[in-house]
């Protein structure tokens, strides 16, 4: 059997490896999992049963590609409060932010078209983009977001159709794009006629400091597509996210969504709408923030006590991940597969799978939200000690 060419780009294997590294007996710092004890099980249970007993009589019927109107209204109001002026008509409900990435790629990318991604970036985005066979240009992420000098060089020399960025608590580095860079990035996109895909599933999860406006706030030409998601603030199994864009972009995206899956599940959309009618989502998010901040602080503190001097971590202001920087040339994937997993039963995501093609190998993404406090304590200690041993002069000379 001959498969289509699109199957032969390989980032999808990064996602598979990620789930494998999250097996039950492993202390996994690999997956981008929320803390399961924070899922509002009872509240969701009530909300879903109430949509069966008191809800819309069309609950089990086909609805519309755009998605359940009352939920779109609520999301438009939330985004407006956050600096993105939107009405219900500007919102499309998607199967997670992941579908928003796929639809945007489908909208814009012919095979070979120029796509800028951050290096490193979200491995699931690469898996989605790969199917459209783009030509990747990787722009490094700095402490304050994408390296815009490097971006400008790419834009000056290559035709780029799309820039994919995660400005808030970037996956995987945890960094936040500065205000100056947000403005400059939109200005560059205007100058070079490029669309920006702003992926914002972590925007609500800030633990210290205050949020900056989204890129879409600075967009005067309708070229920023914004993605949000319930996965990190309610539960990923709901598979519900949202997309907002200018009418010129939203209309064809909606047509593509119809072709992909007709519409998101009406049952899910109405259940979540009922949850929002009966619960205070902001209070729930506040609870999550308090828990994740404690976990993040513990991981940072433990790693700082056990890591050898040649390894550094950052201390992100929010999100799900922190970044471990390893000595130049040190292969994090090899270290995980041959030492960390077999000897200490701890996993992370190595840098090598988070850049298209061949990127730097000496880094890793560590998730602090999924594991328990006890797992963070013992896993971070084991990771630090395994690195001490791997980097000791004796082991290095073998
Ligand atoms: C940056 C980013 N975008 C999108 C997603 C996918 O989210 P969803 O579950 O909403 O599809 C993730 C999940 O980890 C992510 O980290």
mmCIF file of C-alpha atoms and ligand atoms in Angstrom:
data_model
loop_
_atom_site.group_PDB
_atom_site.id
_atom_site.type_symbol
_atom_site.label_atom_id
_atom_site.label_comp_id
_atom_site.label_asym_id
_atom_site.label_seq_id
_atom_site.Cartn_x
_atom_site.Cartn_y
_atom_site.Cartn_z
ATOM 1 C CA UNK A 1 0.000 0.000 0.000
ATOM 2 C CA UNK A 2 1.261 3.407 -0.820
ATOM 3 C CA UNK A 3 0.483 6.124 1.727
ATOM 4 C CA UNK A 4 0.310 9.799 0.822
ATOM 5 C CA UNK A 5 3.533 11.785 1.041
ATOM 6 C CA UNK A 6 2.221 13.687 4.061
ATOM 7 C CA UNK A 7 2.716 10.615 6.238
ATOM 8 C CA UNK A 8 6.462 10.674 5.885
ATOM 9 C CA UNK A 9 7.247 13.718 7.944
ATOM 10 C CA UNK A 10 7.775 12.394 11.405
ATOM 11 C CA UNK A 11 6.876 14.774 14.234
ATOM 12 C CA UNK A 12 3.833 12.635 15.099
ATOM 13 C CA UNK A 13 6.247 10.164 16.680
ATOM 14 C CA UNK A 14 7.054 12.907 19.193
ATOM 15 C CA UNK A 15 3.465 12.746 20.470
ATOM 16 C CA UNK A 16 3.539 8.941 20.705
ATOM 17 C CA UNK A 17 6.819 9.041 22.622
ATOM 18 C CA UNK A 18 5.233 11.547 24.963
ATOM 19 C CA UNK A 19 2.353 9.266 25.865
ATOM 20 C CA UNK A 20 4.737 6.289 26.230
ATOM 21 C CA UNK A 21 6.882 8.304 28.628
ATOM 22 C CA UNK A 22 3.740 8.809 30.752
ATOM 23 C CA UNK A 23 3.188 5.078 31.584
ATOM 24 C CA UNK A 24 1.628 4.443 35.035
ATOM 25 C CA UNK A 25 4.762 3.216 36.843
ATOM 26 C CA UNK A 26 6.842 6.178 35.689
ATOM 27 C CA UNK A 27 7.105 9.538 37.451
ATOM 28 C CA UNK A 28 6.238 11.502 34.380
ATOM 29 C CA UNK A 29 7.396 15.050 33.887
ATOM 30 C CA UNK A 30 6.708 14.383 30.203
ATOM 31 C CA UNK A 31 2.975 14.764 29.510
ATOM 32 C CA UNK A 32 1.170 18.102 29.483
ATOM 33 C CA UNK A 33 -1.345 16.727 31.951
ATOM 34 C CA UNK A 34 -3.453 18.744 34.373
ATOM 35 C CA UNK A 35 -3.697 17.519 37.985
ATOM 36 C CA UNK A 36 -6.523 14.966 37.867
ATOM 37 C CA UNK A 37 -7.630 15.813 41.422
ATOM 38 C CA UNK A 38 -8.583 19.297 40.195
ATOM 39 C CA UNK A 39 -11.089 18.146 37.599
ATOM 40 C CA UNK A 40 -14.496 19.415 38.803
ATOM 41 C CA UNK A 41 -16.057 15.959 38.505
ATOM 42 C CA UNK A 42 -19.162 16.527 40.538
ATOM 43 C CA UNK A 43 -19.898 19.915 39.058
ATOM 44 C CA UNK A 44 -19.471 18.555 35.523
ATOM 45 C CA UNK A 45 -21.616 15.560 36.422
ATOM 46 C CA UNK A 46 -24.406 17.885 37.612
ATOM 47 C CA UNK A 47 -24.003 20.144 34.614
ATOM 48 C CA UNK A 48 -24.241 17.298 32.124
ATOM 49 C CA UNK A 49 -27.242 15.695 33.839
ATOM 50 C CA UNK A 50 -28.958 19.022 34.101
ATOM 51 C CA UNK A 51 -28.504 19.571 30.367
ATOM 52 C CA UNK A 52 -30.291 16.239 29.859
ATOM 53 C CA UNK A 53 -33.133 17.011 32.235
ATOM 54 C CA UNK A 54 -33.600 20.772 31.874
ATOM 55 C CA UNK A 55 -31.628 21.668 28.781
ATOM 56 C CA UNK A 56 -32.281 22.300 25.161
ATOM 57 C CA UNK A 57 -34.642 19.769 23.554
ATOM 58 C CA UNK A 58 -32.201 19.591 20.617
ATOM 59 C CA UNK A 59 -29.384 18.336 22.856
ATOM 60 C CA UNK A 60 -28.936 15.122 20.878
ATOM 61 C CA UNK A 61 -29.499 16.679 17.463
ATOM 62 C CA UNK A 62 -27.034 18.116 14.905
ATOM 63 C CA UNK A 63 -26.554 21.787 15.706
ATOM 64 C CA UNK A 64 -24.298 24.163 13.759
ATOM 65 C CA UNK A 65 -20.697 24.170 12.584
ATOM 66 C CA UNK A 66 -19.944 27.354 14.539
ATOM 67 C CA UNK A 67 -21.073 25.700 17.773
ATOM 68 C CA UNK A 68 -23.660 26.208 20.511
ATOM 69 C CA UNK A 69 -24.597 29.901 20.498
ATOM 70 C CA UNK A 70 -24.933 30.493 24.288
ATOM 71 C CA UNK A 71 -21.457 29.055 24.834
ATOM 72 C CA UNK A 72 -20.008 31.179 22.046
ATOM 73 C CA UNK A 73 -21.588 34.219 23.709
ATOM 74 C CA UNK A 74 -19.930 33.409 27.017
ATOM 75 C CA UNK A 75 -16.546 32.866 25.387
ATOM 76 C CA UNK A 76 -16.841 36.089 23.416
ATOM 77 C CA UNK A 77 -17.508 37.931 26.693
ATOM 78 C CA UNK A 78 -14.477 36.274 28.352
ATOM 79 C CA UNK A 79 -12.225 37.187 25.436
ATOM 80 C CA UNK A 80 -13.523 40.760 25.359
ATOM 81 C CA UNK A 81 -12.641 41.067 29.051
ATOM 82 C CA UNK A 82 -9.163 39.803 28.125
ATOM 83 C CA UNK A 83 -8.561 42.402 25.388
ATOM 84 C CA UNK A 84 -9.946 40.591 22.337
ATOM 85 C CA UNK A 85 -13.135 42.330 21.209
ATOM 86 C CA UNK A 86 -15.414 39.558 20.039
ATOM 87 C CA UNK A 87 -19.080 38.725 19.541
ATOM 88 C CA UNK A 88 -20.552 35.232 19.422
ATOM 89 C CA UNK A 89 -20.408 35.417 15.613
ATOM 90 C CA UNK A 90 -16.607 35.797 15.803
ATOM 91 C CA UNK A 91 -16.147 32.533 17.726
ATOM 92 C CA UNK A 92 -15.856 28.993 16.370
ATOM 93 C CA UNK A 93 -15.954 26.077 18.794
ATOM 94 C CA UNK A 94 -13.341 23.457 17.955
ATOM 95 C CA UNK A 95 -12.317 19.983 19.155
ATOM 96 C CA UNK A 96 -9.625 21.364 21.421
ATOM 97 C CA UNK A 97 -7.068 23.970 20.427
ATOM 98 C CA UNK A 98 -5.458 21.119 18.494
ATOM 99 C CA UNK A 99 -8.175 21.291 15.853
ATOM 100 C CA UNK A 100 -7.660 25.045 15.600
ATOM 101 C CA UNK A 101 -4.018 24.412 14.691
ATOM 102 C CA UNK A 102 -5.014 21.852 12.082
ATOM 103 C CA UNK A 103 -7.703 24.049 10.513
ATOM 104 C CA UNK A 104 -5.383 27.053 10.333
ATOM 105 C CA UNK A 105 -2.713 24.968 8.622
ATOM 106 C CA UNK A 106 -5.317 23.593 6.212
ATOM 107 C CA UNK A 107 -6.513 27.130 5.484
ATOM 108 C CA UNK A 108 -3.112 28.535 4.625
ATOM 109 C CA UNK A 109 -0.457 25.999 3.752
ATOM 110 C CA UNK A 110 0.136 24.453 0.358
ATOM 111 C CA UNK A 111 2.937 21.869 0.283
ATOM 112 C CA UNK A 112 6.268 23.672 0.505
ATOM 113 C CA UNK A 113 4.848 26.967 1.871
ATOM 114 C CA UNK A 114 6.917 28.825 4.458
ATOM 115 C CA UNK A 115 5.901 28.322 8.102
ATOM 116 C CA UNK A 116 7.716 29.891 11.049
ATOM 117 C CA UNK A 117 7.643 28.035 14.349
ATOM 118 C CA UNK A 118 9.413 28.744 17.618
ATOM 119 C CA UNK A 119 12.370 26.528 18.442
ATOM 120 C CA UNK A 120 11.534 24.580 20.529
ATOM 121 C CA UNK A 121 7.753 24.406 20.129
ATOM 122 C CA UNK A 122 4.671 22.305 20.971
ATOM 123 C CA UNK A 123 5.208 18.831 19.541
ATOM 124 C CA UNK A 124 1.488 18.364 18.757
ATOM 125 C CA UNK A 125 1.547 21.463 16.566
ATOM 126 C CA UNK A 126 4.399 19.981 14.554
ATOM 127 C CA UNK A 127 2.382 16.767 14.200
ATOM 128 C CA UNK A 128 -0.546 18.799 12.814
ATOM 129 C CA UNK A 129 1.596 20.977 10.538
ATOM 130 C CA UNK A 130 3.543 18.040 9.112
ATOM 131 C CA UNK A 131 0.465 16.768 7.263
ATOM 132 C CA UNK A 132 0.507 19.939 5.136
ATOM 133 C CA UNK A 133 4.182 19.474 4.196
ATOM 134 C CA UNK A 134 5.311 23.048 4.917
ATOM 135 C CA UNK A 135 8.850 24.338 4.669
ATOM 136 C CA UNK A 136 9.732 25.009 8.289
ATOM 137 C CA UNK A 137 11.766 27.985 9.480
ATOM 138 C CA UNK A 138 12.640 27.732 13.165
ATOM 139 C CA UNK A 139 13.139 30.921 15.171
ATOM 140 C CA UNK A 140 14.755 30.554 18.614
ATOM 141 C CA UNK A 141 12.813 31.403 21.769
ATOM 142 C CA UNK A 142 14.530 33.850 24.135
ATOM 143 C CA UNK A 143 13.620 34.595 27.767
ATOM 144 C CA UNK A 144 11.184 37.255 26.522
ATOM 145 C CA UNK A 145 9.762 35.322 23.587
ATOM 146 C CA UNK A 146 10.639 34.758 19.950
ATOM 147 C CA UNK A 147 13.952 36.181 18.679
ATOM 148 C CA UNK A 148 12.557 38.888 16.411
ATOM 149 C CA UNK A 149 15.904 39.692 14.790
ATOM 150 C CA UNK A 150 16.104 36.097 13.613
ATOM 151 C CA UNK A 151 12.468 36.281 12.522
ATOM 152 C CA UNK A 152 13.041 39.429 10.524
ATOM 153 C CA UNK A 153 15.949 37.810 8.686
ATOM 154 C CA UNK A 154 13.664 34.950 7.689
ATOM 155 C CA UNK A 155 10.890 37.311 6.614
ATOM 156 C CA UNK A 156 13.307 39.383 4.518
ATOM 157 C CA UNK A 157 14.590 36.390 2.594
ATOM 158 C CA UNK A 158 11.725 33.862 2.438
ATOM 159 C CA UNK A 159 8.036 33.978 1.588
ATOM 160 C CA UNK A 160 6.316 33.070 4.859
ATOM 161 C CA UNK A 161 2.569 32.379 5.022
ATOM 162 C CA UNK A 162 2.146 31.640 8.731
ATOM 163 C CA UNK A 163 3.877 32.276 12.070
ATOM 164 C CA UNK A 164 2.899 29.913 14.892
ATOM 165 C CA UNK A 165 3.544 31.225 18.402
ATOM 166 C CA UNK A 166 2.586 30.535 22.020
ATOM 167 C CA UNK A 167 3.187 33.934 23.633
ATOM 168 C CA UNK A 168 1.925 33.016 27.119
ATOM 169 C CA UNK A 169 3.839 30.394 29.126
ATOM 170 C CA UNK A 170 5.202 28.872 25.986
ATOM 171 C CA UNK A 171 5.112 25.136 25.503
ATOM 172 C CA UNK A 172 7.794 23.938 26.140
ATOM 173 C CA UNK A 173 9.949 26.719 27.644
ATOM 174 C CA UNK A 174 7.403 28.425 29.930
ATOM 175 C CA UNK A 175 8.505 31.858 28.672
ATOM 176 C CA UNK A 176 6.236 34.877 28.150
ATOM 177 C CA UNK A 177 6.600 37.187 25.162
ATOM 178 C CA UNK A 178 7.305 40.774 26.280
ATOM 179 C CA UNK A 179 4.948 43.647 25.495
ATOM 180 C CA UNK A 180 7.473 45.217 23.134
ATOM 181 C CA UNK A 181 7.871 41.982 21.198
ATOM 182 C CA UNK A 182 4.108 41.465 20.975
ATOM 183 C CA UNK A 183 3.731 44.856 19.307
ATOM 184 C CA UNK A 184 6.785 44.350 17.102
ATOM 185 C CA UNK A 185 5.669 40.874 16.011
ATOM 186 C CA UNK A 186 2.279 42.127 14.832
ATOM 187 C CA UNK A 187 4.010 45.030 13.049
ATOM 188 C CA UNK A 188 6.323 42.560 11.252
ATOM 189 C CA UNK A 189 3.369 40.401 10.249
ATOM 190 C CA UNK A 190 1.695 43.506 8.812
ATOM 191 C CA UNK A 191 4.818 44.539 6.941
ATOM 192 C CA UNK A 192 5.444 41.121 5.399
ATOM 193 C CA UNK A 193 1.781 40.126 4.979
ATOM 194 C CA UNK A 194 1.865 37.047 7.187
ATOM 195 C CA UNK A 195 -0.871 35.437 9.312
ATOM 196 C CA UNK A 196 -0.081 34.782 12.991
ATOM 197 C CA UNK A 197 -1.531 31.803 14.828
ATOM 198 C CA UNK A 198 -1.603 32.728 18.530
ATOM 199 C CA UNK A 199 -2.037 29.569 20.597
ATOM 200 C CA UNK A 200 -3.217 30.546 24.073
ATOM 201 C CA UNK A 201 -4.313 27.508 26.128
ATOM 202 C CA UNK A 202 -2.249 28.574 29.167
ATOM 203 C CA UNK A 203 -3.244 32.256 29.227
ATOM 204 C CA UNK A 204 -5.450 31.911 32.309
ATOM 205 C CA UNK A 205 -2.790 30.066 34.286
ATOM 206 C CA UNK A 206 -0.542 32.804 35.635
ATOM 207 C CA UNK A 207 0.949 32.293 39.109
ATOM 208 C CA UNK A 208 2.861 35.552 39.593
ATOM 209 C CA UNK A 209 2.743 38.984 37.937
ATOM 210 C CA UNK A 210 0.075 40.252 35.558
ATOM 211 C CA UNK A 211 -0.902 39.169 32.070
ATOM 212 C CA UNK A 212 0.027 41.137 28.974
ATOM 213 C CA UNK A 213 -2.542 41.721 26.221
ATOM 214 C CA UNK A 214 -2.816 38.932 23.651
ATOM 215 C CA UNK A 215 -1.311 39.479 20.183
ATOM 216 C CA UNK A 216 -4.828 39.663 18.801
ATOM 217 C CA UNK A 217 -5.305 42.860 20.850
ATOM 218 C CA UNK A 218 -2.685 44.615 18.679
ATOM 219 C CA UNK A 219 -4.101 43.255 15.432
ATOM 220 C CA UNK A 220 -5.535 46.050 13.275
ATOM 221 C CA UNK A 221 -5.499 44.132 9.983
ATOM 222 C CA UNK A 222 -7.314 40.921 10.923
ATOM 223 C CA UNK A 223 -4.276 38.688 10.586
ATOM 224 C CA UNK A 224 -4.072 37.129 14.070
ATOM 225 C CA UNK A 225 -5.996 33.911 14.743
ATOM 226 C CA UNK A 226 -6.387 33.227 18.484
ATOM 227 C CA UNK A 227 -6.932 29.779 20.009
ATOM 228 C CA UNK A 228 -8.250 28.997 23.484
ATOM 229 C CA UNK A 229 -9.089 25.722 25.218
ATOM 230 C CA UNK A 230 -10.969 24.207 28.137
ATOM 231 C CA UNK A 231 -8.367 21.414 28.375
ATOM 232 C CA UNK A 232 -6.079 23.046 30.912
ATOM 233 C CA UNK A 233 -8.698 24.924 32.926
ATOM 234 C CA UNK A 234 -11.487 22.296 33.060
ATOM 235 C CA UNK A 235 -10.570 18.895 31.599
ATOM 236 C CA UNK A 236 -8.860 17.725 28.408
ATOM 237 C CA UNK A 237 -11.330 14.883 27.821
ATOM 238 C CA UNK A 238 -14.009 17.450 26.997
ATOM 239 C CA UNK A 239 -12.071 18.093 23.781
ATOM 240 C CA UNK A 240 -13.384 21.601 23.493
ATOM 241 C CA UNK A 241 -11.536 24.700 22.424
ATOM 242 C CA UNK A 242 -12.338 27.890 20.565
ATOM 243 C CA UNK A 243 -10.969 30.005 17.767
ATOM 244 C CA UNK A 244 -11.489 33.648 16.979
ATOM 245 C CA UNK A 245 -10.375 35.473 13.860
ATOM 246 C CA UNK A 246 -11.430 38.230 11.473
ATOM 247 C CA UNK A 247 -14.526 37.421 9.353
ATOM 248 C CA UNK A 248 -12.344 37.000 6.215
ATOM 249 C CA UNK A 249 -10.417 34.171 7.879
ATOM 250 C CA UNK A 250 -13.197 32.766 10.056
ATOM 251 C CA UNK A 251 -15.585 32.091 7.161
ATOM 252 C CA UNK A 252 -13.269 29.717 5.238
ATOM 253 C CA UNK A 253 -12.057 28.126 8.499
ATOM 254 C CA UNK A 254 -15.680 27.375 9.357
ATOM 255 C CA UNK A 255 -16.151 25.738 5.937
ATOM 256 C CA UNK A 256 -13.071 23.568 6.581
ATOM 257 C CA UNK A 257 -14.392 22.626 10.009
ATOM 258 C CA UNK A 258 -17.665 21.496 8.405
ATOM 259 C CA UNK A 259 -15.700 19.272 6.056
ATOM 260 C CA UNK A 260 -13.553 17.882 8.861
ATOM 261 C CA UNK A 261 -16.175 16.885 11.430
ATOM 262 C CA UNK A 262 -19.427 18.772 10.670
ATOM 263 C CA UNK A 263 -19.443 20.370 14.144
ATOM 264 C CA UNK A 264 -18.131 19.882 17.664
ATOM 265 C CA UNK A 265 -20.200 17.595 19.893
ATOM 266 C CA UNK A 266 -23.437 19.357 20.781
ATOM 267 C CA UNK A 267 -23.616 17.302 23.959
ATOM 268 C CA UNK A 268 -20.211 18.548 25.136
ATOM 269 C CA UNK A 269 -20.925 22.147 24.177
ATOM 270 C CA UNK A 270 -24.239 22.186 26.053
ATOM 271 C CA UNK A 271 -22.777 20.360 29.058
ATOM 272 C CA UNK A 272 -19.986 22.913 29.355
ATOM 273 C CA UNK A 273 -22.435 25.754 28.870
ATOM 274 C CA UNK A 274 -24.512 24.365 31.709
ATOM 275 C CA UNK A 275 -21.351 24.094 33.868
ATOM 276 C CA UNK A 276 -20.677 27.783 33.223
ATOM 277 C CA UNK A 277 -24.290 28.673 34.069
ATOM 278 C CA UNK A 278 -24.052 27.026 37.483
ATOM 279 C CA UNK A 279 -20.423 27.514 38.511
ATOM 280 C CA UNK A 280 -17.839 30.252 38.811
ATOM 281 C CA UNK A 281 -15.111 29.302 36.324
ATOM 282 C CA UNK A 282 -12.835 32.091 37.561
ATOM 283 C CA UNK A 283 -13.006 30.759 41.121
ATOM 284 C CA UNK A 284 -12.128 27.309 39.794
ATOM 285 C CA UNK A 285 -9.183 28.736 37.847
ATOM 286 C CA UNK A 286 -7.998 30.513 41.001
ATOM 287 C CA UNK A 287 -7.980 27.163 42.826
ATOM 288 C CA UNK A 288 -5.961 25.593 40.021
ATOM 289 C CA UNK A 289 -3.484 28.471 40.070
ATOM 290 C CA UNK A 290 -2.864 28.087 43.790
ATOM 291 C CA UNK A 291 -2.182 24.362 43.416
ATOM 292 C CA UNK A 292 0.063 24.691 40.362
ATOM 293 C CA UNK A 293 2.056 27.497 41.886
ATOM 294 C CA UNK A 294 2.882 25.279 44.866
ATOM 295 C CA UNK A 295 3.912 22.446 42.534
ATOM 296 C CA UNK A 296 6.029 24.715 40.372
ATOM 297 C CA UNK A 297 7.771 26.196 43.420
ATOM 298 C CA UNK A 298 8.535 22.734 44.782
ATOM 299 C CA UNK A 299 9.965 21.530 41.473
ATOM 300 C CA UNK A 300 12.142 24.636 41.120
ATOM 301 C CA UNK A 301 13.385 24.392 44.720
ATOM 302 C CA UNK A 302 14.143 20.656 44.545
ATOM 303 C CA UNK A 303 15.896 20.856 41.203
ATOM 304 C CA UNK A 304 17.963 23.827 42.345
ATOM 305 C CA UNK A 305 19.167 21.742 45.302
ATOM 306 C CA UNK A 306 20.122 18.667 43.261
ATOM 307 C CA UNK A 307 21.101 19.748 39.748
ATOM 308 C CA UNK A 308 24.794 19.938 38.950
ATOM 309 C CA UNK A 309 26.110 23.483 38.313
ATOM 310 C CA UNK A 310 26.340 22.874 34.573
ATOM 311 C CA UNK A 311 22.523 22.485 34.311
ATOM 312 C CA UNK A 312 20.017 25.326 34.699
ATOM 313 C CA UNK A 313 16.265 25.651 34.965
ATOM 314 C CA UNK A 314 14.006 28.680 34.649
ATOM 315 C CA UNK A 315 11.218 29.674 37.036
ATOM 316 C CA UNK A 316 8.186 30.383 34.825
ATOM 317 C CA UNK A 317 5.414 32.767 35.857
ATOM 318 C CA UNK A 318 2.667 30.382 34.782
ATOM 319 C CA UNK A 319 1.639 27.509 32.560
ATOM 320 C CA UNK A 320 2.546 23.834 32.778
ATOM 321 C CA UNK A 321 6.267 23.594 32.062
ATOM 322 C CA UNK A 322 9.720 24.620 33.005
ATOM 323 C CA UNK A 323 12.794 24.258 30.858
ATOM 324 C CA UNK A 324 15.922 22.367 31.765
ATOM 325 C CA UNK A 325 19.053 23.583 30.029
ATOM 326 C CA UNK A 326 21.822 20.991 29.796
ATOM 327 C CA UNK A 327 25.493 21.401 28.847
ATOM 328 C CA UNK A 328 26.212 21.954 25.125
ATOM 329 C CA UNK A 329 26.201 18.688 23.170
ATOM 330 C CA UNK A 330 24.601 16.653 26.005
ATOM 331 C CA UNK A 331 21.916 14.482 24.389
ATOM 332 C CA UNK A 332 18.809 14.639 26.608
ATOM 333 C CA UNK A 333 16.957 11.950 24.627
ATOM 334 C CA UNK A 334 19.786 9.471 24.967
ATOM 335 C CA UNK A 335 20.103 10.302 28.688
ATOM 336 C CA UNK A 336 16.380 9.735 29.246
ATOM 337 C CA UNK A 337 16.154 6.464 27.324
ATOM 338 C CA UNK A 338 19.347 4.905 28.632
ATOM 339 C CA UNK A 339 19.676 6.247 32.136
ATOM 340 C CA UNK A 340 16.834 8.304 33.574
ATOM 341 C CA UNK A 341 13.956 5.988 32.613
ATOM 342 C CA UNK A 342 15.611 2.593 33.250
ATOM 343 C CA UNK A 343 17.489 3.618 36.407
ATOM 344 C CA UNK A 344 15.201 6.181 38.048
ATOM 345 C CA UNK A 345 11.808 5.646 36.384
ATOM 346 C CA UNK A 346 11.502 9.341 35.608
ATOM 347 C CA UNK A 347 10.673 10.855 32.215
ATOM 348 C CA UNK A 348 10.651 14.235 30.511
ATOM 349 C CA UNK A 349 10.353 15.464 26.916
ATOM 350 C CA UNK A 350 13.772 15.836 25.298
ATOM 351 C CA UNK A 351 14.487 18.919 23.172
ATOM 352 C CA UNK A 352 15.140 16.819 20.059
ATOM 353 C CA UNK A 353 11.439 16.106 19.400
ATOM 354 C CA UNK A 354 10.341 19.718 19.817
ATOM 355 C CA UNK A 355 12.079 21.280 16.826
ATOM 356 C CA UNK A 356 11.428 20.394 13.194
ATOM 357 C CA UNK A 357 14.406 18.723 11.552
ATOM 358 C CA UNK A 358 17.558 18.694 13.621
ATOM 359 C CA UNK A 359 17.565 21.191 16.485
ATOM 360 C CA UNK A 360 19.528 21.447 19.715
ATOM 361 C CA UNK A 361 19.488 18.256 21.804
ATOM 362 C CA UNK A 362 20.694 19.643 25.138
ATOM 363 C CA UNK A 363 17.411 20.582 26.781
ATOM 364 C CA UNK A 364 14.215 19.115 28.179
ATOM 365 C CA UNK A 365 10.671 20.110 29.039
ATOM 366 C CA UNK A 366 9.516 19.321 32.563
ATOM 367 C CA UNK A 367 5.818 19.269 33.436
ATOM 368 C CA UNK A 368 4.986 20.157 37.034
ATOM 369 C CA UNK A 369 1.168 20.089 36.980
ATOM 370 C CA UNK A 370 0.438 16.378 36.386
ATOM 371 C CA UNK A 371 2.606 14.728 39.068
ATOM 372 C CA UNK A 372 1.727 14.896 42.772
ATOM 373 C CA UNK A 373 3.825 16.938 45.201
ATOM 374 C CA UNK A 374 5.433 13.726 46.469
ATOM 375 C CA UNK A 375 6.293 12.643 42.914
ATOM 376 C CA UNK A 376 7.732 16.079 42.168
ATOM 377 C CA UNK A 377 9.905 15.883 45.266
ATOM 378 C CA UNK A 378 11.257 12.393 44.610
ATOM 379 C CA UNK A 379 11.332 12.661 40.785
ATOM 380 C CA UNK A 380 13.170 16.001 40.769
ATOM 381 C CA UNK A 381 15.669 14.674 43.299
ATOM 382 C CA UNK A 382 16.210 11.517 41.190
ATOM 383 C CA UNK A 383 16.587 13.612 38.030
ATOM 384 C CA UNK A 384 19.154 15.887 39.686
ATOM 385 C CA UNK A 385 21.114 12.924 41.004
ATOM 386 C CA UNK A 386 20.979 11.084 37.649
ATOM 387 C CA UNK A 387 22.376 14.194 35.961
ATOM 388 C CA UNK A 388 25.104 14.501 38.593
ATOM 389 C CA UNK A 389 26.085 10.945 37.823
ATOM 390 C CA UNK A 390 25.819 11.332 34.014
ATOM 391 C CA UNK A 391 27.919 14.485 34.079
ATOM 392 C CA UNK A 392 30.478 13.278 36.592
ATOM 393 C CA UNK A 393 34.009 13.202 35.124
ATOM 394 C CA UNK A 394 34.148 9.420 35.767
ATOM 395 C CA UNK A 395 31.001 8.562 33.751
ATOM 396 C CA UNK A 396 31.827 11.037 30.983
ATOM 397 C CA UNK A 397 35.249 9.457 30.441
ATOM 398 C CA UNK A 398 33.727 5.955 30.014
HETATM 399 C C1 LIG B 1 0.431 24.932 23.119
HETATM 400 C C2 LIG B 1 -0.648 23.930 23.019
HETATM 401 N N1 LIG B 1 -1.569 24.046 22.062
HETATM 402 C C3 LIG B 1 -2.568 23.162 21.947
HETATM 403 C C4 LIG B 1 -2.672 22.080 22.790
HETATM 404 C C5 LIG B 1 -3.797 21.107 22.578
HETATM 405 O O1 LIG B 1 -4.800 21.425 23.433
HETATM 406 P P1 LIG B 1 -6.275 20.823 23.328
HETATM 407 O O2 LIG B 1 -6.373 19.775 24.365
HETATM 408 O O3 LIG B 1 -7.130 22.017 23.593
HETATM 409 O O4 LIG B 1 -6.474 20.304 21.955
HETATM 410 C C6 LIG B 1 -1.737 21.915 23.795
HETATM 411 C C7 LIG B 1 -1.819 20.750 24.697
HETATM 412 O O5 LIG B 1 -0.917 20.389 25.396
HETATM 413 C C8 LIG B 1 -0.694 22.865 23.925
HETATM 414 O O6 LIG B 1 0.230 22.780 24.867
#
